[in-house]
mmCIF file of C-alpha atoms in Angstrom:
data_model
loop_
_atom_site.group_PDB
_atom_site.id
_atom_site.type_symbol
_atom_site.label_atom_id
_atom_site.label_comp_id
_atom_site.label_asym_id
_atom_site.label_seq_id
_atom_site.Cartn_x
_atom_site.Cartn_y
_atom_site.Cartn_z
ATOM 1 C CA UNK A 1 45.789 61.519 78.399
ATOM 2 C CA UNK A 2 49.565 61.919 78.666
ATOM 3 C CA UNK A 3 49.985 58.700 80.654
ATOM 4 C CA UNK A 4 50.055 56.923 77.296
ATOM 5 C CA UNK A 5 53.612 58.225 76.918
ATOM 6 C CA UNK A 6 54.762 56.146 79.886
ATOM 7 C CA UNK A 7 55.844 52.525 79.670
ATOM 8 C CA UNK A 8 53.743 49.888 81.437
ATOM 9 C CA UNK A 9 56.219 49.796 84.320
ATOM 10 C CA UNK A 10 56.196 53.595 84.608
ATOM 11 C CA UNK A 11 52.394 53.601 84.609
ATOM 12 C CA UNK A 12 52.409 51.010 87.396
ATOM 13 C CA UNK A 13 54.854 53.079 89.443
ATOM 14 C CA UNK A 14 52.756 56.192 88.783
ATOM 15 C CA UNK A 15 49.625 54.403 89.999
ATOM 16 C CA UNK A 16 51.265 53.028 93.132
ATOM 17 C CA UNK A 17 52.973 56.286 94.088
ATOM 18 C CA UNK A 18 50.611 59.012 92.892
ATOM 19 C CA UNK A 19 47.199 57.344 93.006
ATOM 20 C CA UNK A 20 47.580 55.010 95.984
ATOM 21 C CA UNK A 21 50.151 57.148 97.817
ATOM 22 C CA UNK A 22 52.393 54.242 98.753
ATOM 23 C CA UNK A 23 55.879 54.890 100.100
ATOM 24 C CA UNK A 24 58.915 53.831 98.120
ATOM 25 C CA UNK A 25 59.614 51.157 100.724
ATOM 26 C CA UNK A 26 56.094 49.735 100.254
ATOM 27 C CA UNK A 27 56.483 49.841 96.463
ATOM 28 C CA UNK A 28 59.796 47.959 96.665
ATOM 29 C CA UNK A 29 57.857 44.991 98.084
ATOM 30 C CA UNK A 30 55.434 44.792 95.146
ATOM 31 C CA UNK A 31 56.039 43.178 91.750
ATOM 32 C CA UNK A 32 57.491 44.341 89.360
ATOM 33 C CA UNK A 33 59.504 46.471 91.792
ATOM 34 C CA UNK A 34 60.203 43.772 94.381
ATOM 35 C CA UNK A 35 63.750 44.261 95.650
ATOM 36 C CA UNK A 36 64.354 47.534 93.762
ATOM 37 C CA UNK A 37 66.214 50.049 95.907
ATOM 38 C CA UNK A 38 64.359 53.123 97.157
ATOM 39 C CA UNK A 39 66.873 55.458 95.459
ATOM 40 C CA UNK A 40 66.288 53.672 92.145
ATOM 41 C CA UNK A 41 62.527 54.096 92.501
ATOM 42 C CA UNK A 42 63.010 57.803 93.232
ATOM 43 C CA UNK A 43 65.099 58.201 90.068
ATOM 44 C CA UNK A 44 62.535 56.314 88.009
ATOM 45 C CA UNK A 45 59.837 58.625 89.384
ATOM 46 C CA UNK A 46 61.870 61.706 88.467
ATOM 47 C CA UNK A 47 62.310 60.273 84.984
ATOM 48 C CA UNK A 48 58.586 59.615 84.417
ATOM 49 C CA UNK A 49 57.654 63.017 85.825
ATOM 50 C CA UNK A 50 59.956 64.632 83.260
ATOM 51 C CA UNK A 51 58.366 62.500 80.532
ATOM 52 C CA UNK A 52 54.929 63.685 81.641
ATOM 53 C CA UNK A 53 56.051 67.322 81.625
ATOM 54 C CA UNK A 54 57.461 66.908 78.118
ATOM 55 C CA UNK A 55 54.268 65.175 76.966
ATOM 56 C CA UNK A 56 52.089 67.935 78.431
ATOM 57 C CA UNK A 57 54.154 70.568 76.661
ATOM 58 C CA UNK A 58 53.916 68.652 73.393
ATOM 59 C CA UNK A 59 50.152 68.123 73.739
ATOM 60 C CA UNK A 60 49.687 71.792 74.603
ATOM 61 C CA UNK A 61 51.754 72.848 71.584
ATOM 62 C CA UNK A 62 49.750 70.535 69.321
ATOM 63 C CA UNK A 63 46.488 71.932 70.693
ATOM 64 C CA UNK A 64 47.669 75.511 70.166
ATOM 65 C CA UNK A 65 48.629 74.721 66.566
ATOM 66 C CA UNK A 66 45.242 73.171 65.855
ATOM 67 C CA UNK A 67 43.461 76.065 67.547
ATOM 68 C CA UNK A 68 45.465 78.676 65.614
ATOM 69 C CA UNK A 69 45.015 76.977 62.246
ATOM 70 C CA UNK A 70 42.928 79.266 60.021
ATOM 71 C CA UNK A 71 39.670 77.911 58.692
ATOM 72 C CA UNK A 72 39.481 77.190 55.030
ATOM 73 C CA UNK A 73 36.930 79.324 53.170
ATOM 74 C CA UNK A 74 33.787 77.539 52.057
ATOM 75 C CA UNK A 75 33.789 76.497 48.434
ATOM 76 C CA UNK A 76 30.862 77.894 46.546
#
């Protein structure tokens, strides 16, 4: 659900790293990351992880607000 907060490139990196478990060296051979340095990929991963953390916190806060919202009394 929170992956929607990532750009297309970040989602691709997420998929390659987290879902497929590729190494940074392997990822640097695949478009759109072909030729990107390993250190750059690591920084990009740190950045998208922070975005996911922030998105999870925001989604959790939104859920808590909705859950805590009092119900309106029925009109008679």
